[in-house]
C-alpha cells in the first residue's frame, strides 16, 4: 500500500464520528517486542477497556499492575459485544 493510499485511508477514518485521534506521549515499553509496545501505548493513551489479541506475546500484561491493560481473546470480545 502506497503512502498516498495510507494517508487517504487515515484521513477518511478521522472523519468518522466514532474515531478519535490519540497521541501517545509516553512509551511504557512493557513488552519485549517494540512492534507490540506501540499497541499497548495506544491502548493506555486511549484509556481502552481492553486490548483484543490472539498474540501470546501480550500475555505478560496480565501480570503487570500499572498501567493496567486488560488483554482478551477474540472470542471473549465477541461475547462481550453480544452482551453489550
mmCIF file of N, CA and C in Angstrom, residues 53-81:
data_model
loop_
_atom_site.group_PDB
_atom_site.id
_atom_site.type_symbol
_atom_site.label_atom_id
_atom_site.label_comp_id
_atom_site.label_asym_id
_atom_site.label_seq_id
_atom_site.Cartn_x
_atom_site.Cartn_y
_atom_site.Cartn_z
ATOM 1 N N UNK A 53 -6.511 -9.443 21.294
ATOM 2 C CA UNK A 53 -5.453 -10.077 20.516
ATOM 3 C C UNK A 53 -5.396 -11.577 20.797
ATOM 4 N N UNK A 54 -4.929 -12.307 19.830
ATOM 5 C CA UNK A 54 -4.645 -13.731 19.996
ATOM 6 C C UNK A 54 -3.138 -13.950 20.172
ATOM 7 N N UNK A 55 -2.363 -12.886 20.115
ATOM 8 C CA UNK A 55 -0.908 -12.945 20.189
ATOM 9 C C UNK A 55 -0.470 -13.189 21.636
ATOM 10 N N UNK A 56 0.198 -14.294 21.869
ATOM 11 C CA UNK A 56 0.640 -14.659 23.220
ATOM 12 C C UNK A 56 1.751 -13.740 23.732
ATOM 13 N N UNK A 57 2.353 -12.968 22.858
ATOM 14 C CA UNK A 57 3.387 -12.020 23.290
ATOM 15 C C UNK A 57 2.821 -10.950 24.219
ATOM 16 N N UNK A 58 1.496 -10.797 24.233
ATOM 17 C CA UNK A 58 0.851 -9.805 25.094
ATOM 18 C C UNK A 58 0.514 -10.378 26.476
ATOM 19 N N UNK A 59 0.710 -11.669 26.683
ATOM 20 C CA UNK A 59 0.380 -12.309 27.961
ATOM 21 C C UNK A 59 1.064 -11.680 29.174
ATOM 22 N N UNK A 60 2.307 -11.180 29.079
ATOM 23 C CA UNK A 60 2.927 -10.555 30.264
ATOM 24 C C UNK A 60 2.120 -9.382 30.823
ATOM 25 N N UNK A 61 1.270 -8.775 30.026
ATOM 26 C CA UNK A 61 0.460 -7.649 30.512
ATOM 27 C C UNK A 61 -0.510 -8.089 31.608
ATOM 28 N N UNK A 62 -0.846 -9.370 31.623
ATOM 29 C CA UNK A 62 -1.791 -9.873 32.630
ATOM 30 C C UNK A 62 -1.220 -9.778 34.036
ATOM 31 N N UNK A 63 0.094 -9.767 34.166
ATOM 32 C CA UNK A 63 0.716 -9.724 35.494
ATOM 33 C C UNK A 63 1.280 -8.352 35.854
ATOM 34 N N UNK A 64 1.102 -7.371 35.000
ATOM 35 C CA UNK A 64 1.594 -6.017 35.273
ATOM 36 C C UNK A 64 0.478 -5.211 35.931
ATOM 37 N N UNK A 65 0.758 -4.674 37.111
ATOM 38 C CA UNK A 65 -0.255 -3.940 37.870
ATOM 39 C C UNK A 65 -0.501 -2.525 37.333
ATOM 40 N N UNK A 66 0.574 -1.855 36.902
ATOM 41 C CA UNK A 66 0.423 -0.482 36.423
ATOM 42 C C UNK A 66 1.365 -0.239 35.265
ATOM 43 N N UNK A 67 0.878 0.375 34.240
ATOM 44 C CA UNK A 67 -0.520 0.676 33.955
ATOM 45 C C UNK A 67 -1.255 -0.598 33.563
ATOM 46 N N UNK A 68 -2.466 -0.741 34.032
ATOM 47 C CA UNK A 68 -3.231 -1.966 33.804
ATOM 48 C C UNK A 68 -3.831 -1.954 32.399
ATOM 49 N N UNK A 69 -3.531 -2.990 31.656
ATOM 50 C CA UNK A 69 -4.104 -3.180 30.321
ATOM 51 C C UNK A 69 -4.716 -4.577 30.305
ATOM 52 N N UNK A 70 -6.042 -4.635 30.195
ATOM 53 C CA UNK A 70 -6.709 -5.924 30.150
ATOM 54 C C UNK A 70 -6.609 -6.486 28.733
ATOM 55 N N UNK A 71 -6.091 -7.695 28.630
ATOM 56 C CA UNK A 71 -5.930 -8.367 27.342
ATOM 57 C C UNK A 71 -6.967 -9.480 27.262
ATOM 58 N N UNK A 72 -7.753 -9.481 26.176
ATOM 59 C CA UNK A 72 -8.737 -10.541 25.986
ATOM 60 C C UNK A 72 -8.601 -11.126 24.586
ATOM 61 N N UNK A 73 -9.068 -12.337 24.447
ATOM 62 C CA UNK A 73 -9.046 -13.036 23.162
ATOM 63 C C UNK A 73 -10.262 -12.611 22.330
ATOM 64 N N UNK A 74 -10.220 -12.901 21.046
ATOM 65 C CA UNK A 74 -11.284 -12.502 20.127
ATOM 66 C C UNK A 74 -12.629 -13.089 20.544
ATOM 67 N N UNK A 75 -12.662 -14.360 20.935
ATOM 68 C CA UNK A 75 -13.946 -14.972 21.309
ATOM 69 C C UNK A 75 -14.554 -14.292 22.539
ATOM 70 N N UNK A 76 -13.736 -13.875 23.483
ATOM 71 C CA UNK A 76 -14.228 -13.131 24.649
ATOM 72 C C UNK A 76 -14.761 -11.765 24.232
ATOM 73 N N UNK A 77 -14.081 -11.131 23.306
ATOM 74 C CA UNK A 77 -14.544 -9.833 22.805
ATOM 75 C C UNK A 77 -15.892 -9.972 22.100
ATOM 76 N N UNK A 78 -16.041 -11.007 21.287
ATOM 77 C CA UNK A 78 -17.307 -11.229 20.589
ATOM 78 C C UNK A 78 -18.450 -11.484 21.575
ATOM 79 N N UNK A 79 -18.169 -12.232 22.630
ATOM 80 C CA UNK A 79 -19.174 -12.457 23.674
ATOM 81 C C UNK A 79 -19.539 -11.142 24.351
ATOM 82 N N UNK A 80 -18.535 -10.334 24.642
ATOM 83 C CA UNK A 80 -18.789 -9.034 25.265
ATOM 84 C C UNK A 80 -19.653 -8.165 24.358
ATOM 85 N N UNK A 81 -19.353 -8.175 23.058
ATOM 86 C CA UNK A 81 -20.162 -7.382 22.110
ATOM 87 C C UNK A 81 -21.621 -7.815 22.107
#
